[in-house]
Short mmCIF file of N, CA and C in Angstrom, two decimals:
data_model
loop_
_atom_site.label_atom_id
_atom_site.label_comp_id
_atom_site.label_asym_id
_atom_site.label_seq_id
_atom_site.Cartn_x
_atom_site.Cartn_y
_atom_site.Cartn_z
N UNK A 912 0.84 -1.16 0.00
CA UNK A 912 0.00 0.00 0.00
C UNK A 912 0.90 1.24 0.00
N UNK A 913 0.87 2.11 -0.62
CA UNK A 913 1.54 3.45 -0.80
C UNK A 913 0.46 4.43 -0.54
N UNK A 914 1.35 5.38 0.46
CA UNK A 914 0.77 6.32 1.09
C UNK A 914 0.72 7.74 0.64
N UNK A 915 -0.08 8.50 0.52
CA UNK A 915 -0.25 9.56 -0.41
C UNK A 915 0.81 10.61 0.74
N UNK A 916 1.10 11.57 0.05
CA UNK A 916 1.45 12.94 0.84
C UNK A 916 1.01 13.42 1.32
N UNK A 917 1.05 13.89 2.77
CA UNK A 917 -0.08 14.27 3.44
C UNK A 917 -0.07 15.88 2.87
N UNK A 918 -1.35 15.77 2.67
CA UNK A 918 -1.86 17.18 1.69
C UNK A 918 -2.46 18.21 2.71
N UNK A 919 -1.90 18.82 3.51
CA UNK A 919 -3.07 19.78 4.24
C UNK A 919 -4.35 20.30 4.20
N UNK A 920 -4.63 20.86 2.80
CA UNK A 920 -5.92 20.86 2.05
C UNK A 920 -6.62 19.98 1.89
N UNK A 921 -6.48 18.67 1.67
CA UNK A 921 -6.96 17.75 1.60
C UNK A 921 -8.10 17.74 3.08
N UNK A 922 -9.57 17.40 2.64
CA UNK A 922 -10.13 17.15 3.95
C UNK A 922 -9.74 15.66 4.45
N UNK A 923 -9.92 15.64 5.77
CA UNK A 923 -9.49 14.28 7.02
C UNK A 923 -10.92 14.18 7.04
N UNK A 924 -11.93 14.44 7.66
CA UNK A 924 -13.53 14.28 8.11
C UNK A 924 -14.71 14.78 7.14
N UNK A 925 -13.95 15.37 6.17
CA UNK A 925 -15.07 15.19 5.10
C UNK A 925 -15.56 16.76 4.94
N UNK A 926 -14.97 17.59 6.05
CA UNK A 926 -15.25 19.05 5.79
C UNK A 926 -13.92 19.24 5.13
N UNK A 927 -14.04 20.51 4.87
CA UNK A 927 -12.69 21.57 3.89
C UNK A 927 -11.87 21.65 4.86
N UNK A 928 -10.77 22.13 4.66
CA UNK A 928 -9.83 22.79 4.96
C UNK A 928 -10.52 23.86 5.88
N UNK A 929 -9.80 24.87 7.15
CA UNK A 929 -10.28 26.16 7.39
C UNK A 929 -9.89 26.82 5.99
N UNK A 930 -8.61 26.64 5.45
CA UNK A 930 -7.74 27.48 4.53
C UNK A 930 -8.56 27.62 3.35
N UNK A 931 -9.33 26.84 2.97
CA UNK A 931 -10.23 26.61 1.71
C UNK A 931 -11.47 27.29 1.63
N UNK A 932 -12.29 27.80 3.35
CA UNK A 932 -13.79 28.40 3.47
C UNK A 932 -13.15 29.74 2.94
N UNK A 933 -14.79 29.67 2.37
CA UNK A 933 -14.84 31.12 1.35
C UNK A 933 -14.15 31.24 0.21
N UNK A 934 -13.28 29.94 -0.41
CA UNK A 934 -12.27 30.52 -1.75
C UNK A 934 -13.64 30.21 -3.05
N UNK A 935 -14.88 29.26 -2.75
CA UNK A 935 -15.43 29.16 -3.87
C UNK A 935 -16.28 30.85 -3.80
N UNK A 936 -16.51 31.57 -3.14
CA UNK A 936 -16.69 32.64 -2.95
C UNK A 936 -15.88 33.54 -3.19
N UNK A 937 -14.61 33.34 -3.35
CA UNK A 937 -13.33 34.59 -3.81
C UNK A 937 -13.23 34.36 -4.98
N UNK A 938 -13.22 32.71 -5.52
CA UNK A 938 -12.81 32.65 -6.93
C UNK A 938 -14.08 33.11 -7.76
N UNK A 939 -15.58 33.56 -7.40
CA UNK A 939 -16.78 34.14 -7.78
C UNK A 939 -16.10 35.36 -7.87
N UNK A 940 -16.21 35.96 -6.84
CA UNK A 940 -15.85 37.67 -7.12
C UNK A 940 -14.48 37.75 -7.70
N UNK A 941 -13.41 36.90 -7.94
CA UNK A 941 -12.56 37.38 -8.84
C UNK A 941 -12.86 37.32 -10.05
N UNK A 942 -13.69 36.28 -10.45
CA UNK A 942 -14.23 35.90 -12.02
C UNK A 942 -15.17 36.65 -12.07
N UNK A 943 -15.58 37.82 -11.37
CA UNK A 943 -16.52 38.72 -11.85
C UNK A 943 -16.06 39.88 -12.10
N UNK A 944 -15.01 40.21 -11.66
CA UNK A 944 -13.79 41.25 -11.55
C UNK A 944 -13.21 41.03 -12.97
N UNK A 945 -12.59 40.42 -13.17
CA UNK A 945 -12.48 39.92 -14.52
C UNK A 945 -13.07 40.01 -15.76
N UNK A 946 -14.41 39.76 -15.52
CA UNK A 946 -15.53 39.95 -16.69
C UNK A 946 -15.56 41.19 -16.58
N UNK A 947 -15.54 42.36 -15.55
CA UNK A 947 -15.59 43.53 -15.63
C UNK A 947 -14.86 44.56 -16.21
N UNK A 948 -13.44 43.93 -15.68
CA UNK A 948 -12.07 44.19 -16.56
C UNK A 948 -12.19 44.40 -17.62
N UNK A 949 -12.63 43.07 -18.52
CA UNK A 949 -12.56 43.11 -20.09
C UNK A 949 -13.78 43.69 -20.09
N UNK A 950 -15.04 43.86 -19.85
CA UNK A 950 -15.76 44.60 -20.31
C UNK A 950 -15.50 46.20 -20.46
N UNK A 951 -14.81 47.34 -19.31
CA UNK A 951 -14.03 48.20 -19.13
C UNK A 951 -13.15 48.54 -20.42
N UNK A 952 -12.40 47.24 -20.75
CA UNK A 952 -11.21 47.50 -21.69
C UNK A 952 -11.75 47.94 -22.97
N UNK A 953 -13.05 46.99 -23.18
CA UNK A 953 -13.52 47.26 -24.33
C UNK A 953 -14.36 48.34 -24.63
N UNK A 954 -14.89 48.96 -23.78
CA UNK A 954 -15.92 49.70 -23.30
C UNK A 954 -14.79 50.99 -24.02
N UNK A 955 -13.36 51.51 -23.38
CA UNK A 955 -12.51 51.88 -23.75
C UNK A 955 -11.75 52.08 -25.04
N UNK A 956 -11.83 51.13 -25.66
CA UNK A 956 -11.09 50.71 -26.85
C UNK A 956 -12.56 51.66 -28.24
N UNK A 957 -13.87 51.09 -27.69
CA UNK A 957 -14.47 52.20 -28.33
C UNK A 957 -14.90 53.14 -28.18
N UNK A 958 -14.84 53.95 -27.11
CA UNK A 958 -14.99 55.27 -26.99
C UNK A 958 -13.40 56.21 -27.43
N UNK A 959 -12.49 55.27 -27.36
CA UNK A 959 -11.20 55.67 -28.15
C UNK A 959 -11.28 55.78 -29.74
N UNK A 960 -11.94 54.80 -30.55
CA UNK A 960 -12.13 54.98 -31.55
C UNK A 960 -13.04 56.16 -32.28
N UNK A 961 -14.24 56.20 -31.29
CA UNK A 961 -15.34 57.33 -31.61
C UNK A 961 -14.57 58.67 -31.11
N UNK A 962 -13.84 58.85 -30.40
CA UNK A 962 -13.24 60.27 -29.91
C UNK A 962 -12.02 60.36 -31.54
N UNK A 963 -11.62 59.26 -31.63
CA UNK A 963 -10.48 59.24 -33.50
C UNK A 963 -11.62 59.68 -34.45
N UNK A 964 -12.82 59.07 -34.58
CA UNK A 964 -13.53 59.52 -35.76
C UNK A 964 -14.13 60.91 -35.41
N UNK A 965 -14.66 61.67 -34.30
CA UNK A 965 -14.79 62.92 -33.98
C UNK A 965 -13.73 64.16 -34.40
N UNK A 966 -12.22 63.50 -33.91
CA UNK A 966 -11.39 64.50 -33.80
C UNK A 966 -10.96 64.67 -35.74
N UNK A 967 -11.62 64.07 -36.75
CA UNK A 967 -11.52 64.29 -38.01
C UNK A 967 -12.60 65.57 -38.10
N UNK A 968 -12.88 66.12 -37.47
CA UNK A 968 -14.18 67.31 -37.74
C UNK A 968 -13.21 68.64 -37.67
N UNK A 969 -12.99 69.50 -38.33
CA UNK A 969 -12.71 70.71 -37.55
C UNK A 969 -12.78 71.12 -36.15
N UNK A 970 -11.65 71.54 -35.69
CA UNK A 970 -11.63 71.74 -34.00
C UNK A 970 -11.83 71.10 -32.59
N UNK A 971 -12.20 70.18 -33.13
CA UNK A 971 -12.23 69.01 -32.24
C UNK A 971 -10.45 68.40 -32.12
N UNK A 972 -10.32 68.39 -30.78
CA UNK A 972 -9.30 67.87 -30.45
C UNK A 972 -9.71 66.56 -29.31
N UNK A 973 -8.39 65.73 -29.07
CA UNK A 973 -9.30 64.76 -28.11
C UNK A 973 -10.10 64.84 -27.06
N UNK A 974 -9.73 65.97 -26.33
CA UNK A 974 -10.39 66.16 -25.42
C UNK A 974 -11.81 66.63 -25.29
N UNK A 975 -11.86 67.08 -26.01
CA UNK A 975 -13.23 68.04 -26.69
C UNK A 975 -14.18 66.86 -27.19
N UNK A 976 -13.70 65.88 -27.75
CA UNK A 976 -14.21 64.64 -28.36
C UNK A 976 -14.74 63.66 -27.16
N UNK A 977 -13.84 63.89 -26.58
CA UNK A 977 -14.43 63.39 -25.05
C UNK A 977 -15.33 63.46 -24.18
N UNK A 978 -15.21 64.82 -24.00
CA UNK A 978 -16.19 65.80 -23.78
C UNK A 978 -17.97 65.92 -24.26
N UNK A 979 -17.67 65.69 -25.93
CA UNK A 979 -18.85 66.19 -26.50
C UNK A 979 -19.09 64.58 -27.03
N UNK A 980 -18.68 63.24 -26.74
CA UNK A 980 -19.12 62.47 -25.99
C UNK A 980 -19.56 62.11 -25.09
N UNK A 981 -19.09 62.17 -24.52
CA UNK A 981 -19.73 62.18 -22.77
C UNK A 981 -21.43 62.74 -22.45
N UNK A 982 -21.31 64.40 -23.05
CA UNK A 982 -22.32 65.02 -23.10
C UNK A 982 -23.67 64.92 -23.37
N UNK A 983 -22.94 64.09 -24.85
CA UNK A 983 -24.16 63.19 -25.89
C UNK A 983 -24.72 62.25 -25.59
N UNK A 984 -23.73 61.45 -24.39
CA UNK A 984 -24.22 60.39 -23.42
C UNK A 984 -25.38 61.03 -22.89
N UNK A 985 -25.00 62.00 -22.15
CA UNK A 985 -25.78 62.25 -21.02
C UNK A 985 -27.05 62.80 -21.72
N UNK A 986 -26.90 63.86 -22.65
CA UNK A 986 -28.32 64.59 -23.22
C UNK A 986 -29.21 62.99 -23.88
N UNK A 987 -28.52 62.52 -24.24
CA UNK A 987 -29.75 61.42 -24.88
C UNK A 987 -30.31 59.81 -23.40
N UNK A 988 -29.66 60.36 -22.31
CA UNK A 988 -29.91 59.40 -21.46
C UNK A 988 -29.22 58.00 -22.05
N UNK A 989 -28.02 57.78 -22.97
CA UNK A 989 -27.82 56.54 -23.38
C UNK A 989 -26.23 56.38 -22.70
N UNK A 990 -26.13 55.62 -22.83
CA UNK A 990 -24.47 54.21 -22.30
C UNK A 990 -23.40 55.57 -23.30
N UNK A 991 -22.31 55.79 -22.48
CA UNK A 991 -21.31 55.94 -23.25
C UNK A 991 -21.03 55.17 -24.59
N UNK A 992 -20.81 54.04 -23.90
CA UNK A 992 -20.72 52.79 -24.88
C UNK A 992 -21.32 52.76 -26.47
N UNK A 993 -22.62 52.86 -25.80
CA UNK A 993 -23.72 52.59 -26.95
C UNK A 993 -23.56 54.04 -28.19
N UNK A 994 -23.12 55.64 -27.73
CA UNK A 994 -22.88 56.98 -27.92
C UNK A 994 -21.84 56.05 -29.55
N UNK A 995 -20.95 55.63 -28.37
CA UNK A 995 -19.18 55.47 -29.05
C UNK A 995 -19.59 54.44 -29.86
N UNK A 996 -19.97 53.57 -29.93
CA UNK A 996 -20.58 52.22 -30.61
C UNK A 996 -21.50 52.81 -31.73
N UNK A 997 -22.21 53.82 -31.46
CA UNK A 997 -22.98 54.06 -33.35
C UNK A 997 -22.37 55.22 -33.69
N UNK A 998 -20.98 55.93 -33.24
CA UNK A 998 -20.46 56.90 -33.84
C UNK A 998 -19.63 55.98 -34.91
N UNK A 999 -18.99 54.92 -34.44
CA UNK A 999 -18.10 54.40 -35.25
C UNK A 999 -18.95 53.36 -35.82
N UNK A 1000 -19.75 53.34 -35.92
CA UNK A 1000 -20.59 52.53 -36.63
C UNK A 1000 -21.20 53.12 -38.14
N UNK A 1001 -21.48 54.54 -37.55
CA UNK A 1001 -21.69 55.64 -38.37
C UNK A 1001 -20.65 56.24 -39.76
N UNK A 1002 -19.04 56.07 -38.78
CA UNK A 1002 -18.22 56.05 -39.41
C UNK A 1002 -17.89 54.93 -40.54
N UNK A 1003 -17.99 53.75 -40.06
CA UNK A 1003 -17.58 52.47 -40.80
C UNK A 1003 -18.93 52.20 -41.89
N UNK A 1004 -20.03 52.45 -41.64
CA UNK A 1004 -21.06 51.74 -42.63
C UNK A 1004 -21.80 53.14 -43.33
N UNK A 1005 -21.69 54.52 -43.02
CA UNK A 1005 -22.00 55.58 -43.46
C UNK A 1005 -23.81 55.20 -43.03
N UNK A 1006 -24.05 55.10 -42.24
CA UNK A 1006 -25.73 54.54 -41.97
C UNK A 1006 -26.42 55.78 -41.28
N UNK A 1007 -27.81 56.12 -41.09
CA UNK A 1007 -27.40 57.19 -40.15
C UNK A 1007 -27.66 56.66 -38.97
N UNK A 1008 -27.05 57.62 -38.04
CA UNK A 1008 -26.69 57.37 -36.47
C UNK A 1008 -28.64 57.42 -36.45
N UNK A 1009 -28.70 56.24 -35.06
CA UNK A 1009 -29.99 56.47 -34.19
C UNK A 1009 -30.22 58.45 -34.13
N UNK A 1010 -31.49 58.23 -34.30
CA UNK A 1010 -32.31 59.79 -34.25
C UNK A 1010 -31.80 60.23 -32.78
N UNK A 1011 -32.28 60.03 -31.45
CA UNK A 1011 -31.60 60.63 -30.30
C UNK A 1011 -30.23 60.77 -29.83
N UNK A 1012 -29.31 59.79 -30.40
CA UNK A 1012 -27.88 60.08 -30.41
C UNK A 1012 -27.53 61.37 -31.65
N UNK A 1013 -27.94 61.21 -32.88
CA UNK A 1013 -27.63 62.56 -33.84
C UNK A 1013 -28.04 63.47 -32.43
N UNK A 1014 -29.12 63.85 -32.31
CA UNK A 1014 -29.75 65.14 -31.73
C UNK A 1014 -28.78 65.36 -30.30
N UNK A 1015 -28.61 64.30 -29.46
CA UNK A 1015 -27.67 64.59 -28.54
C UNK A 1015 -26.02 64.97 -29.43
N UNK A 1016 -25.80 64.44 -30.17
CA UNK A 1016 -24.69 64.69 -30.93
C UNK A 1016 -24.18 66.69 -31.12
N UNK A 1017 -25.87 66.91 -32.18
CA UNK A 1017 -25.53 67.95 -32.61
C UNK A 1017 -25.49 68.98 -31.29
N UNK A 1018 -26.38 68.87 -30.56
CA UNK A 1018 -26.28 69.49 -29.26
C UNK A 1018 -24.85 69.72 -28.61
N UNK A 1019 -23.95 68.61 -28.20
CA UNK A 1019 -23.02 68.29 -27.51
C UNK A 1019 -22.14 69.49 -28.27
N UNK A 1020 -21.88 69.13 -29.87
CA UNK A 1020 -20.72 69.79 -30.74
C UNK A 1020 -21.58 71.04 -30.53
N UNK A 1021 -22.36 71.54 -30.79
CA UNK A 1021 -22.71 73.21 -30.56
C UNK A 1021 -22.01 73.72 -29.02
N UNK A 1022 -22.40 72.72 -28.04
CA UNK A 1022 -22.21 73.72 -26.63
C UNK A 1022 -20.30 73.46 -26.37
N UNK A 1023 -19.76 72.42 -27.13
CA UNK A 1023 -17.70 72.68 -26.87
C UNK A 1023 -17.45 72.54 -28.35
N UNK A 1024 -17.79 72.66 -29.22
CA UNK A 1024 -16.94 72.70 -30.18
C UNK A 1024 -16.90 73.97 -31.19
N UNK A 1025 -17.79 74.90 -30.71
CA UNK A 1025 -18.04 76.02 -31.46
C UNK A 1025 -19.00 76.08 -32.82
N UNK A 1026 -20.44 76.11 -32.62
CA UNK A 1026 -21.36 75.53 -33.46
C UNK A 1026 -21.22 74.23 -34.45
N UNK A 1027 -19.73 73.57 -34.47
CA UNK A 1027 -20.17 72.46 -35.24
C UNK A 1027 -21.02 71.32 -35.16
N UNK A 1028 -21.57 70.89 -36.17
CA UNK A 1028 -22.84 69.89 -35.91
C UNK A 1028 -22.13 68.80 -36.54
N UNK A 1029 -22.95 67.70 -36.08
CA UNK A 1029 -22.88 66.61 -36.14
C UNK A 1029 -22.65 66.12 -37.84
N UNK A 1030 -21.64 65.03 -38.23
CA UNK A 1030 -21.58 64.53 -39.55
C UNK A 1030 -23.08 64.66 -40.53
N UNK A 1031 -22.70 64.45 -41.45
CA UNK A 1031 -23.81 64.38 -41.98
C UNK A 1031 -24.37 63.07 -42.25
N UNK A 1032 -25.44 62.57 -41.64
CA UNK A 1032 -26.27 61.38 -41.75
C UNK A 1032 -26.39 60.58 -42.78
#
């Protein structure tokens, strides 16, 4: 008979480890942390792109693009995300942007960019 290594972790009576309570609970909130992460990154990656297709307008610089994103978020009640997601959508397929994002759009570029309006649809 060969005897295993005594494994500390290993349960003796059929409960866990002390060392082990709560890790199926840590490894939850880290794998949710995670999903958040990459959601973040990406979340990022296109509002970076929509602030690149903005700053092709006259006077718009990044920040301003940022800005009169953000804004457009807020005047149309929609997701950053969703703002940055049909700007470059707008950009890539020439479609027109959703009706309340244009209108938050043209709004945003009038109040920081110095009356410019929104692409043309």
């Amino acid at each position: 008979m060969t005897s295993q290594p005594n494994n500390p972790l290993r349960p003796r009576n059929g409960r866990p480890h002390p060392a082990m309570a709560g890790r199926e609970e840590y490894v939850a909130r880290m794998e949710e942390e995670v999903a958040q992460l990459r959601q973040a990154v990406a979340s990022h990656a296109s509002v970076d792109q929509a602030i690149g297709v903005l700053i092709c307008l006259p006077q718009i610089s990044p920040d301003t693009g940022f800005t009169v994103l953000r804004t457009a978020s807020q005047l149309a009640n929609t997701k950053l995300r969703t703002v940055a997601d049909a700007v470059t959508d707008w950009a890539r397929t020439h479609q027109p942007l959703p009706e309340p994002i244009t209108e938050a759009l043209d709004e945003a570029l009038r109040l920081h960019a110095g009356n410019q309006g929104t692409p043309e649809s």
